[in-house]
mmCIF file of C-alpha atoms in Angstrom:
data_model
loop_
_atom_site.group_PDB
_atom_site.id
_atom_site.type_symbol
_atom_site.label_atom_id
_atom_site.label_comp_id
_atom_site.label_asym_id
_atom_site.label_seq_id
_atom_site.Cartn_x
_atom_site.Cartn_y
_atom_site.Cartn_z
ATOM 1 C CA MET V 179 94.770 -85.646 136.331
ATOM 2 C CA ARG V 180 91.999 -87.805 134.990
ATOM 3 C CA ILE V 181 91.486 -88.003 131.117
ATOM 4 C CA SER V 182 87.775 -88.167 130.283
ATOM 5 C CA SER V 183 86.617 -90.451 127.342
ATOM 6 C CA PRO V 184 85.554 -88.637 124.088
ATOM 7 C CA PRO V 185 81.890 -88.141 123.531
ATOM 8 C CA ALA V 186 80.505 -91.042 121.744
ATOM 9 C CA PHE V 187 79.743 -89.166 118.586
ATOM 10 C CA LEU V 188 83.327 -88.522 118.188
ATOM 11 C CA VAL V 189 84.075 -92.313 118.570
ATOM 12 C CA VAL V 190 81.728 -92.925 115.862
ATOM 13 C CA LEU V 191 83.052 -90.298 113.478
ATOM 14 C CA THR V 192 86.763 -91.518 113.935
ATOM 15 C CA ALA V 193 85.599 -95.188 113.192
ATOM 16 C CA LEU V 194 83.667 -94.056 110.251
ATOM 17 C CA PHE V 195 86.794 -92.178 108.991
ATOM 18 C CA ALA V 196 89.099 -95.105 109.545
ATOM 19 C CA LYS V 197 86.645 -97.270 107.432
ATOM 20 C CA ALA V 198 86.316 -94.879 104.794
ATOM 21 C CA ASP V 199 90.079 -95.535 104.024
ATOM 22 C CA CYS V 200 88.984 -99.320 103.193
ATOM 23 C CA LEU V 201 85.858 -98.400 101.087
ATOM 24 C CA SER V 202 87.824 -99.545 97.920
ATOM 25 C CA ALA V 203 87.825 -102.894 99.612
ATOM 26 C CA ALA V 204 87.754 -105.615 96.792
ATOM 27 C CA ASP V 205 87.607 -109.400 96.157
ATOM 28 C CA TRP V 206 91.072 -111.184 95.479
ATOM 29 C CA PRO V 207 89.818 -114.247 93.342
ATOM 30 C CA ASN V 208 92.949 -115.672 92.139
ATOM 31 C CA TRP V 209 96.694 -115.864 92.599
ATOM 32 C CA ARG V 210 98.250 -112.388 92.412
ATOM 33 C CA GLY V 211 95.004 -110.710 92.408
ATOM 34 C CA PRO V 212 92.487 -109.317 89.516
ATOM 35 C CA GLY V 213 95.324 -107.749 87.747
ATOM 36 C CA HIS V 214 97.649 -110.678 87.914
ATOM 37 C CA ASP V 215 100.263 -108.369 89.116
ATOM 38 C CA GLY V 216 100.353 -108.614 93.073
ATOM 39 C CA VAL V 217 98.812 -105.020 93.272
ATOM 40 C CA SER V 218 95.561 -104.310 95.071
ATOM 41 C CA LYS V 219 93.483 -101.234 94.467
ATOM 42 C CA GLU V 220 92.368 -101.355 98.115
ATOM 43 C CA ALA V 221 93.505 -98.717 100.577
ATOM 44 C CA ILE V 222 95.473 -99.026 103.500
ATOM 45 C CA PRO V 223 94.289 -96.920 106.376
ATOM 46 C CA SER V 224 96.288 -93.891 106.899
ATOM 47 C CA GLU V 225 96.745 -94.589 110.693
ATOM 48 C CA LEU V 226 97.073 -98.326 111.982
ATOM 49 C CA PRO V 227 96.803 -99.711 115.531
ATOM 50 C CA ALA V 228 99.900 -100.575 117.518
ATOM 51 C CA GLU V 229 98.843 -104.157 117.047
ATOM 52 C CA LEU V 230 96.790 -105.470 114.201
ATOM 53 C CA PRO V 231 94.024 -107.626 115.771
ATOM 54 C CA VAL V 232 94.057 -111.223 114.793
ATOM 55 C CA LEU V 233 90.329 -112.030 113.947
ATOM 56 C CA TRP V 234 90.824 -115.865 113.488
ATOM 57 C CA LYS V 235 93.319 -118.751 112.862
ATOM 58 C CA ALA V 236 92.464 -122.010 111.079
ATOM 59 C CA ARG V 237 94.371 -125.020 110.250
ATOM 60 C CA VAL V 238 94.305 -125.813 106.576
ATOM 61 C CA GLY V 239 97.065 -128.446 106.038
ATOM 62 C CA THR V 240 100.708 -128.478 105.045
ATOM 63 C CA GLY V 241 101.610 -126.374 101.987
ATOM 64 C CA PHE V 242 102.022 -123.241 100.339
ATOM 65 C CA SER V 243 98.943 -122.201 98.812
ATOM 66 C CA THR V 244 97.957 -118.689 99.499
ATOM 67 C CA VAL V 245 94.216 -117.647 99.568
ATOM 68 C CA SER V 246 91.739 -116.410 97.047
ATOM 69 C CA VAL V 247 88.872 -114.250 98.357
ATOM 70 C CA GLN V 248 85.285 -113.689 97.040
ATOM 71 C CA GLY V 249 82.931 -111.845 99.212
ATOM 72 C CA THR V 250 82.919 -113.923 102.574
ATOM 73 C CA ARG V 251 84.349 -117.048 101.012
ATOM 74 C CA VAL V 252 88.148 -117.785 101.471
ATOM 75 C CA LEU V 253 89.703 -120.519 99.612
ATOM 76 C CA THR V 254 92.992 -122.196 99.916
ATOM 77 C CA MET V 255 94.590 -125.695 99.778
ATOM 78 C CA GLY V 256 96.732 -128.048 102.070
ATOM 79 C CA ASN V 257 97.571 -131.614 102.636
ATOM 80 C CA ARG V 258 97.175 -133.974 105.563
ATOM 81 C CA ASP V 259 98.463 -137.568 105.447
ATOM 82 C CA ASP V 260 98.853 -137.726 101.613
ATOM 83 C CA VAL V 261 95.446 -136.163 101.236
ATOM 84 C CA ASP V 262 94.947 -132.826 99.506
ATOM 85 C CA ILE V 263 92.367 -130.622 101.174
ATOM 86 C CA VAL V 264 90.500 -127.665 99.278
ATOM 87 C CA SER V 265 89.157 -125.520 102.213
ATOM 88 C CA CYS V 266 86.376 -122.798 101.870
ATOM 89 C CA LEU V 267 86.413 -120.627 105.091
ATOM 90 C CA ASP V 268 84.172 -118.015 106.334
ATOM 91 C CA ALA V 269 86.056 -114.685 106.065
ATOM 92 C CA ASP V 270 84.369 -113.358 109.292
ATOM 93 C CA THR V 271 84.959 -116.219 111.567
ATOM 94 C CA GLY V 272 87.383 -118.575 109.775
ATOM 95 C CA GLU V 273 84.800 -121.390 110.196
ATOM 96 C CA LEU V 274 84.653 -124.131 107.648
ATOM 97 C CA PHE V 275 81.829 -123.746 104.837
ATOM 98 C CA TRP V 276 83.052 -127.001 103.105
ATOM 99 C CA GLU V 277 86.104 -128.808 102.183
ATOM 100 C CA HIS V 278 86.994 -131.068 99.184
ATOM 101 C CA THR V 279 89.508 -133.750 99.685
ATOM 102 C CA TYR V 280 91.190 -136.468 97.268
ATOM 103 C CA PRO V 281 94.526 -138.532 97.510
ATOM 104 C CA CYS V 282 97.589 -136.976 96.641
ATOM 105 C CA GLU V 283 101.176 -137.206 97.731
ATOM 106 C CA LEU V 284 102.634 -134.785 100.236
ATOM 107 C CA ASP V 285 105.954 -135.116 98.409
ATOM 108 C CA PRO V 286 108.290 -133.188 100.801
ATOM 109 C CA LEU V 287 111.518 -132.946 98.606
ATOM 110 C CA TYR V 288 113.888 -130.768 100.633
ATOM 111 C CA TYR V 289 110.964 -128.897 102.033
ATOM 112 C CA GLU V 290 107.724 -129.630 103.680
ATOM 113 C CA GLY V 291 105.512 -130.330 100.503
ATOM 114 C CA GLY V 292 101.909 -129.908 99.855
ATOM 115 C CA PRO V 293 100.188 -127.732 97.228
ATOM 116 C CA GLY V 294 101.898 -124.788 95.775
ATOM 117 C CA SER V 295 99.043 -123.818 93.844
ATOM 118 C CA THR V 296 96.287 -121.293 94.681
ATOM 119 C CA PRO V 297 92.558 -121.873 93.915
ATOM 120 C CA THR V 298 90.938 -119.590 91.240
ATOM 121 C CA ILE V 299 87.459 -118.397 91.776
ATOM 122 C CA HIS V 300 85.428 -117.503 88.640
ATOM 123 C CA GLY V 301 81.679 -116.555 89.095
ATOM 124 C CA ASN V 302 80.348 -119.562 91.156
ATOM 125 C CA SER V 303 83.098 -121.895 90.347
ATOM 126 C CA VAL V 304 86.468 -122.651 92.026
ATOM 127 C CA TYR V 305 89.248 -124.260 89.941
ATOM 128 C CA THR V 306 92.227 -126.053 91.483
ATOM 129 C CA LEU V 307 95.343 -127.931 90.395
ATOM 130 C CA SER V 308 97.220 -130.284 92.594
ATOM 131 C CA LYS V 309 101.100 -131.116 92.483
ATOM 132 C CA LYS V 310 100.330 -134.350 90.693
ATOM 133 C CA GLY V 311 98.124 -133.034 88.076
ATOM 134 C CA HIS V 312 94.486 -133.344 89.701
ATOM 135 C CA ALA V 313 92.429 -130.673 88.160
ATOM 136 C CA PHE V 314 88.915 -129.865 89.684
ATOM 137 C CA ARG V 315 86.156 -127.458 89.071
ATOM 138 C CA LEU V 316 84.038 -127.032 92.349
ATOM 139 C CA ASP V 317 80.847 -125.348 93.040
ATOM 140 C CA LEU V 318 81.563 -122.274 95.238
ATOM 141 C CA GLU V 319 78.633 -122.669 97.346
ATOM 142 C CA ASP V 320 78.883 -126.173 98.585
ATOM 143 C CA GLY V 321 82.116 -127.761 97.030
ATOM 144 C CA LYS V 322 80.427 -130.209 94.824
ATOM 145 C CA VAL V 323 82.626 -131.428 92.013
ATOM 146 C CA LEU V 324 81.333 -130.338 88.529
ATOM 147 C CA TRP V 325 84.240 -131.981 86.598
ATOM 148 C CA GLN V 326 87.576 -133.289 87.420
ATOM 149 C CA ARG V 327 90.706 -134.482 85.507
ATOM 150 C CA ASP V 328 93.874 -136.422 86.102
ATOM 151 C CA LEU V 329 96.092 -134.787 83.693
ATOM 152 C CA VAL V 330 99.093 -136.884 84.055
ATOM 153 C CA ALA V 331 96.960 -140.008 83.689
ATOM 154 C CA ASP V 332 95.196 -138.791 80.484
ATOM 155 C CA HIS V 333 98.181 -137.166 78.664
ATOM 156 C CA ASP V 334 101.298 -138.729 80.365
ATOM 157 C CA PHE V 335 102.624 -135.377 81.354
ATOM 158 C CA ALA V 336 106.294 -135.541 82.943
ATOM 159 C CA LEU V 337 106.269 -133.949 86.404
ATOM 160 C CA PRO V 338 109.016 -131.096 87.096
ATOM 161 C CA GLU V 339 111.296 -132.131 90.109
ATOM 162 C CA TRP V 340 109.044 -130.386 92.502
ATOM 163 C CA SER V 341 105.740 -131.297 90.589
ATOM 164 C CA PHE V 342 103.240 -128.675 89.566
ATOM 165 C CA ALA V 343 102.772 -125.466 91.130
ATOM 166 C CA CYS V 344 101.184 -123.143 88.764
ATOM 167 C CA SER V 345 97.537 -121.638 89.721
ATOM 168 C CA PRO V 346 94.947 -122.022 87.233
ATOM 169 C CA PHE V 347 94.201 -118.969 85.067
ATOM 170 C CA VAL V 348 90.848 -118.191 83.383
ATOM 171 C CA ASP V 349 91.020 -116.780 80.002
ATOM 172 C CA ARG V 350 87.361 -116.397 78.771
ATOM 173 C CA ASP V 351 85.880 -119.882 78.350
ATOM 174 C CA ARG V 352 89.139 -121.824 78.829
ATOM 175 C CA LEU V 353 91.562 -122.549 81.602
ATOM 176 C CA LEU V 354 95.251 -122.184 81.002
ATOM 177 C CA LEU V 355 97.616 -124.314 83.010
ATOM 178 C CA ASN V 356 101.472 -124.377 83.158
ATOM 179 C CA VAL V 357 101.564 -128.104 82.521
ATOM 180 C CA GLY V 358 103.859 -129.533 79.944
ATOM 181 C CA ARG V 359 106.391 -127.490 78.266
ATOM 182 C CA GLY V 360 104.284 -125.358 76.339
ATOM 183 C CA GLY V 361 100.984 -125.368 78.730
ATOM 184 C CA LEU V 362 97.453 -126.633 77.830
ATOM 185 C CA ALA V 363 93.878 -125.214 77.832
ATOM 186 C CA LEU V 364 91.051 -126.949 79.246
ATOM 187 C CA SER V 365 87.360 -125.868 78.699
ATOM 188 C CA ARG V 366 86.294 -123.929 81.645
ATOM 189 C CA GLU V 367 82.708 -125.456 81.452
ATOM 190 C CA THR V 368 83.519 -129.165 80.752
ATOM 191 C CA GLY V 369 87.137 -129.660 81.690
ATOM 192 C CA GLU V 370 88.072 -131.082 78.131
ATOM 193 C CA THR V 371 91.353 -130.584 76.715
ATOM 194 C CA LEU V 372 91.029 -127.937 73.934
ATOM 195 C CA TRP V 373 95.038 -127.883 73.120
ATOM 196 C CA MET V 374 98.258 -128.942 74.575
ATOM 197 C CA ASN V 375 101.752 -128.440 73.147
ATOM 198 C CA ASP V 376 104.326 -130.861 74.555
ATOM 199 C CA THR V 377 104.268 -133.595 77.409
ATOM 200 C CA ASP V 378 107.919 -132.508 78.724
ATOM 201 C CA THR V 379 108.566 -130.801 82.066
ATOM 202 C CA SER V 380 106.995 -127.375 82.747
ATOM 203 C CA GLY V 381 108.008 -124.443 84.802
ATOM 204 C CA TYR V 382 106.313 -123.351 88.070
ATOM 205 C CA ALA V 383 104.880 -120.015 87.309
ATOM 206 C CA THR V 384 101.417 -119.046 86.252
ATOM 207 C CA PRO V 385 100.519 -117.633 83.061
ATOM 208 C CA VAL V 386 100.395 -113.837 82.740
ATOM 209 C CA PRO V 387 98.412 -111.899 80.289
ATOM 210 C CA PHE V 388 100.457 -109.240 78.282
ATOM 211 C CA SER V 389 98.766 -106.712 75.982
ATOM 212 C CA HIS V 390 100.835 -105.107 73.310
ATOM 213 C CA TRP V 391 99.725 -102.068 71.259
ATOM 214 C CA LYS V 392 100.267 -103.796 68.059
ATOM 215 C CA SER V 393 99.803 -107.519 68.394
ATOM 216 C CA GLY V 394 96.968 -107.539 71.244
ATOM 217 C CA THR V 395 96.974 -110.013 74.128
ATOM 218 C CA THR V 396 99.563 -112.656 74.430
ATOM 219 C CA HIS V 397 99.936 -115.170 77.412
ATOM 220 C CA LEU V 398 103.454 -115.007 78.998
ATOM 221 C CA LEU V 399 104.347 -118.647 79.976
ATOM 222 C CA PHE V 400 107.568 -119.250 82.079
ATOM 223 C CA SER V 401 108.225 -122.824 81.016
ATOM 224 C CA ALA V 402 111.245 -125.062 82.305
ATOM 225 C CA LYS V 403 113.845 -123.684 80.309
ATOM 226 C CA SER V 404 112.623 -120.636 78.448
ATOM 227 C CA LEU V 405 109.704 -117.851 78.523
ATOM 228 C CA LEU V 406 107.008 -118.350 75.983
ATOM 229 C CA GLY V 407 104.518 -116.049 74.211
ATOM 230 C CA LEU V 408 101.318 -117.977 73.779
ATOM 231 C CA ASP V 409 98.349 -117.680 71.501
ATOM 232 C CA SER V 410 95.569 -118.847 73.984
ATOM 233 C CA ASP V 411 93.161 -119.547 71.186
ATOM 234 C CA THR V 412 95.292 -122.189 69.699
ATOM 235 C CA GLY V 413 98.272 -122.666 71.997
ATOM 236 C CA ALA V 414 100.599 -121.772 69.086
ATOM 237 C CA ILE V 415 103.851 -120.374 70.459
ATOM 238 C CA ALA V 416 104.457 -116.880 69.022
ATOM 239 C CA TRP V 417 107.975 -116.637 70.085
ATOM 240 C CA GLU V 418 110.425 -118.181 72.612
ATOM 241 C CA PHE V 419 113.240 -116.629 74.761
ATOM 242 C CA PRO V 420 115.718 -119.263 76.686
ATOM 243 C CA SER V 421 116.079 -118.787 80.169
ATOM 244 C CA ARG V 422 117.939 -121.329 82.015
ATOM 245 C CA SER V 423 117.922 -121.441 85.975
ATOM 246 C CA SER V 424 119.438 -123.808 88.505
ATOM 247 C CA ARG V 425 117.401 -127.065 88.260
ATOM 248 C CA ASP V 426 114.980 -125.351 86.028
ATOM 249 C CA VAL V 427 113.357 -123.530 88.825
ATOM 250 C CA ASN V 428 111.579 -120.824 86.630
ATOM 251 C CA ALA V 429 108.824 -120.207 89.290
ATOM 252 C CA ALA V 430 108.463 -116.465 89.573
ATOM 253 C CA ASP V 431 105.850 -114.999 87.447
ATOM 254 C CA PRO V 432 106.835 -112.169 84.690
ATOM 255 C CA VAL V 433 105.688 -108.711 85.893
ATOM 256 C CA VAL V 434 104.330 -106.609 83.022
ATOM 257 C CA ALA V 435 105.858 -103.161 82.913
ATOM 258 C CA GLY V 436 104.316 -100.967 80.050
ATOM 259 C CA ASP V 437 105.362 -102.197 76.749
ATOM 260 C CA GLY V 438 107.785 -104.763 78.363
ATOM 261 C CA PHE V 439 108.208 -107.386 80.939
ATOM 262 C CA VAL V 440 110.385 -108.464 83.794
ATOM 263 C CA LEU V 441 111.694 -111.925 83.962
ATOM 264 C CA SER V 442 113.440 -113.149 86.817
ATOM 265 C CA SER V 443 114.920 -116.456 88.301
ATOM 266 C CA THR V 444 117.799 -117.643 90.173
ATOM 267 C CA ALA V 445 119.881 -116.919 87.118
ATOM 268 C CA GLY V 446 119.105 -113.206 87.165
ATOM 269 C CA THR V 447 116.484 -110.589 85.964
ATOM 270 C CA THR V 448 115.892 -109.159 82.660
ATOM 271 C CA LEU V 449 113.563 -106.534 81.303
ATOM 272 C CA LEU V 450 112.360 -107.622 77.947
ATOM 273 C CA SER V 451 110.392 -105.702 75.284
ATOM 274 C CA LEU V 452 108.981 -107.109 71.730
ATOM 275 C CA GLY V 453 111.017 -105.843 68.697
ATOM 276 C CA GLU V 454 109.371 -103.970 65.852
ATOM 277 C CA ASP V 455 108.605 -107.252 64.058
ATOM 278 C CA GLU V 456 107.404 -108.741 67.263
ATOM 279 C CA SER V 457 109.268 -112.094 66.458
ATOM 280 C CA GLU V 458 111.144 -112.240 69.580
ATOM 281 C CA PRO V 459 111.784 -110.363 72.867
ATOM 282 C CA LEU V 460 114.866 -107.948 72.935
ATOM 283 C CA LYS V 461 116.823 -107.244 76.196
ATOM 284 C CA VAL V 462 116.422 -103.659 77.505
ATOM 285 C CA TRP V 463 118.635 -104.389 80.649
ATOM 286 C CA GLU V 464 120.200 -107.412 82.450
ATOM 287 C CA GLN V 465 120.583 -107.452 86.305
ATOM 288 C CA ARG V 466 122.601 -110.585 87.321
ATOM 289 C CA ASP V 467 122.462 -109.653 91.059
ATOM 290 C CA LEU V 468 118.653 -109.735 91.284
ATOM 291 C CA LYS V 469 117.207 -113.057 91.722
ATOM 292 C CA TRP V 470 113.705 -113.861 92.289
ATOM 293 C CA TYR V 471 113.516 -117.533 93.717
ATOM 294 C CA PHE V 472 109.825 -118.239 93.794
ATOM 295 C CA ASN V 473 107.731 -115.146 94.380
ATOM 296 C CA SER V 474 107.654 -112.296 92.028
ATOM 297 C CA GLY V 475 108.217 -108.649 93.024
ATOM 298 C CA VAL V 476 105.578 -105.899 92.590
ATOM 299 C CA LEU V 477 105.929 -102.687 90.505
ATOM 300 C CA VAL V 478 104.777 -99.395 92.004
ATOM 301 C CA ASP V 479 105.468 -96.052 90.343
ATOM 302 C CA GLY V 480 108.310 -97.236 88.233
ATOM 303 C CA HIS V 481 110.159 -99.273 90.687
ATOM 304 C CA LEU V 482 110.374 -102.959 91.486
ATOM 305 C CA TYR V 483 110.041 -104.108 95.239
ATOM 306 C CA SER V 484 111.226 -107.570 95.714
ATOM 307 C CA LEU V 485 112.781 -110.246 97.846
ATOM 308 C CA ASN V 486 116.285 -110.664 96.275
ATOM 309 C CA GLY V 487 118.118 -113.968 97.112
ATOM 310 C CA THR V 488 118.046 -117.856 96.723
ATOM 311 C CA THR V 489 118.679 -120.649 99.096
ATOM 312 C CA HIS V 490 122.402 -120.288 98.689
ATOM 313 C CA ARG V 491 122.557 -116.709 99.629
ATOM 314 C CA PRO V 492 121.101 -114.404 102.177
ATOM 315 C CA THR V 493 117.716 -112.705 101.250
ATOM 316 C CA GLU V 494 117.410 -109.116 101.096
ATOM 317 C CA LEU V 495 114.450 -106.553 100.421
ATOM 318 C CA ALA V 496 115.354 -104.344 97.439
ATOM 319 C CA CYS V 497 114.062 -101.669 95.348
ATOM 320 C CA HIS V 498 115.098 -101.305 91.626
ATOM 321 C CA SER V 499 114.326 -98.925 88.915
ATOM 322 C CA VAL V 500 112.220 -100.713 86.391
ATOM 323 C CA GLU V 501 113.600 -98.275 83.703
ATOM 324 C CA THR V 502 117.337 -99.243 84.196
ATOM 325 C CA GLY V 503 117.418 -102.189 86.434
ATOM 326 C CA GLU V 504 119.693 -99.993 88.892
ATOM 327 C CA LEU V 505 119.631 -100.996 92.583
ATOM 328 C CA ILE V 506 118.256 -98.159 94.382
ATOM 329 C CA TRP V 507 118.439 -99.516 98.052
ATOM 330 C CA SER V 508 118.494 -102.744 99.730
ATOM 331 C CA GLU V 509 117.689 -103.837 103.379
ATOM 332 C CA GLU V 510 119.062 -106.950 104.989
ATOM 333 C CA GLY V 511 117.400 -109.356 107.487
ATOM 334 C CA PHE V 512 114.508 -110.844 105.378
ATOM 335 C CA GLY V 513 113.778 -114.359 104.384
ATOM 336 C CA SER V 514 112.219 -116.077 101.402
ATOM 337 C CA GLY V 515 108.856 -114.959 101.627
ATOM 338 C CA GLY V 516 106.224 -113.016 99.470
ATOM 339 C CA LEU V 517 104.874 -109.565 99.051
ATOM 340 C CA MET V 518 101.988 -107.661 97.378
ATOM 341 C CA ALA V 519 101.330 -103.897 97.096
ATOM 342 C CA ALA V 520 98.275 -101.894 97.815
ATOM 343 C CA GLY V 521 98.417 -98.113 96.713
ATOM 344 C CA LYS V 522 101.894 -96.965 97.689
ATOM 345 C CA VAL V 523 102.405 -99.443 100.487
ATOM 346 C CA VAL V 524 104.028 -102.978 100.037
ATOM 347 C CA ILE V 525 102.754 -105.823 102.352
ATOM 348 C CA LEU V 526 105.415 -108.461 103.015
ATOM 349 C CA PHE V 527 105.415 -111.415 105.001
ATOM 350 C CA ASP V 528 108.330 -113.824 105.866
ATOM 351 C CA LEU V 529 109.788 -115.151 108.831
ATOM 352 C CA GLY V 530 106.583 -115.058 110.469
ATOM 353 C CA VAL V 531 106.463 -111.188 110.436
ATOM 354 C CA LEU V 532 103.931 -109.001 108.789
ATOM 355 C CA THR V 533 105.578 -105.941 107.499
ATOM 356 C CA LEU V 534 103.956 -103.016 105.772
ATOM 357 C CA PHE V 535 106.392 -100.401 104.247
ATOM 358 C CA GLU V 536 106.110 -97.395 102.202
ATOM 359 C CA ALA V 537 106.709 -97.885 98.416
ATOM 360 C CA THR V 538 109.308 -95.193 97.851
ATOM 361 C CA PRO V 539 112.933 -95.071 96.354
ATOM 362 C CA ALA V 540 113.986 -92.951 99.176
ATOM 363 C CA GLY V 541 114.659 -96.005 101.220
ATOM 364 C CA PHE V 542 113.163 -98.699 103.522
ATOM 365 C CA LYS V 543 110.300 -97.019 105.603
ATOM 366 C CA PRO V 544 108.450 -99.385 107.740
ATOM 367 C CA LEU V 545 105.037 -98.273 108.709
ATOM 368 C CA HIS V 546 104.188 -101.669 110.687
ATOM 369 C CA ARG V 547 105.895 -104.884 111.842
ATOM 370 C CA GLN V 548 104.234 -107.689 113.873
ATOM 371 C CA LYS V 549 105.215 -111.240 114.369
ATOM 372 C CA ILE V 550 102.017 -113.294 113.785
ATOM 373 C CA LEU V 551 103.172 -116.865 113.080
ATOM 374 C CA ASP V 552 106.141 -119.267 113.687
ATOM 375 C CA GLY V 553 107.647 -121.669 111.182
ATOM 376 C CA LYS V 554 108.692 -121.465 107.577
ATOM 377 C CA CYS V 555 106.815 -118.701 105.780
ATOM 378 C CA TRP V 556 107.226 -118.603 102.090
ATOM 379 C CA THR V 557 103.814 -117.777 100.943
ATOM 380 C CA SER V 558 102.702 -114.384 99.815
ATOM 381 C CA PRO V 559 100.264 -112.427 101.904
ATOM 382 C CA VAL V 560 96.883 -111.344 100.649
ATOM 383 C CA LEU V 561 94.778 -108.234 101.306
ATOM 384 C CA SER V 562 91.077 -108.286 100.679
ATOM 385 C CA HIS V 563 88.288 -106.335 102.300
ATOM 386 C CA GLY V 564 90.486 -104.696 104.972
ATOM 387 C CA ARG V 565 91.841 -108.011 106.060
ATOM 388 C CA ILE V 566 95.304 -109.723 105.567
ATOM 389 C CA TYR V 567 95.754 -113.455 105.218
ATOM 390 C CA CYS V 568 99.101 -115.041 105.921
ATOM 391 C CA ARG V 569 100.224 -118.612 106.469
ATOM 392 C CA ASN V 570 103.082 -121.014 107.167
ATOM 393 C CA ALA V 571 104.071 -124.136 105.691
ATOM 394 C CA GLU V 572 102.642 -126.328 108.455
ATOM 395 C CA GLY V 573 99.234 -124.986 107.607
ATOM 396 C CA GLU V 574 98.428 -122.360 110.189
ATOM 397 C CA LEU V 575 96.361 -119.582 108.300
ATOM 398 C CA VAL V 576 95.936 -116.216 110.090
ATOM 399 C CA CYS V 577 93.469 -113.445 109.279
ATOM 400 C CA VAL V 578 94.370 -109.875 110.842
ATOM 401 C CA SER V 579 92.283 -106.652 110.533
ATOM 402 C CA LEU V 580 93.742 -103.505 109.401
ATOM 403 C CA LEU V 581 91.100 -101.838 111.510
ATOM 404 C CA SER V 582 91.668 -101.412 115.188
ATOM 405 C CA ASP V 583 88.007 -102.076 116.055
ATOM 406 C CA SER V 584 88.056 -105.327 113.951
ATOM 407 C CA GLY V 585 85.349 -104.012 111.816
ATOM 408 C CA GLU V 586 85.210 -103.696 107.722
#
């Protein structure tokens, strides 16, 4: 029996309906996205092809930087032969628009090394930070250096064991960096230092904005030995919550949850809330069996989805209640990768496998699984404009389309 092809107009209509699922396509201009929470407003198509088409692959250098996307421009970082590379790629083809290079050690201490920071796009500028404290403002169009700083040479900052890994955070006219024990702020326009707290070692996380109904916006800075509440205007520390982890690996960004925030490291996880006098955070619950190593979880409909584990114990995918900290379900067989959410779907990438699953407390419900890379894959995936970007430590960056026709 011969099965005839559908009429051309039906093919067109089907493609249009598929693309309608991606009409909320959006830029992803910085680490953890526009909301600084790993959650995208972009929609996942209701039907996915059996195999997502690979649009292109690119070599971007050794490292763990993920991508930032604005329009057709994709930014990331890597290292080749002790030279850092900031690459600006074409989202459609993967071809290079421009690259900016400068000398910087690979520094492979128990891992491959290379940059851990992700470029931040703001307007027509790109802001970057190297492992060793080189800060740049680059022109998005052509990569021209608009200003540059060597923060270690200028201020004698002590480097943490694995050097700096935070991504630049744009706060109005300033750039906040987790450099030094209490962070520092640079002028976004000129790069000059506006304030700095302490030259002692920092944590590895990126500042996170936290809006409180009474005190307004505070920036959460996960430093080497504590979580700090910062006034970004002055650098004043409003409060400090001690948090010690093995070898001071405070790396996962706090996750804001209503009037509180989730703090996690290799020492365990705590939900904190500011007290009535706002002088210090108070523990709502503590979960010692939930440990985020360097990538944060995502919060969807009152539940935290995360990769739970360290280098010393197997990693599992887990769902916890954000209200109580209770483990709802867990699934073994995962590595130390990263994840993000889009609507009620979580996009996870680790062990070279791209996994999409339903964000539900009913259990692990995979929607799609596909091997797309080899090697160590610790870097969080990014969804932008209907495309998912994933990379490995060796610097192979892959762009796959959520649409079977590879359109947008």
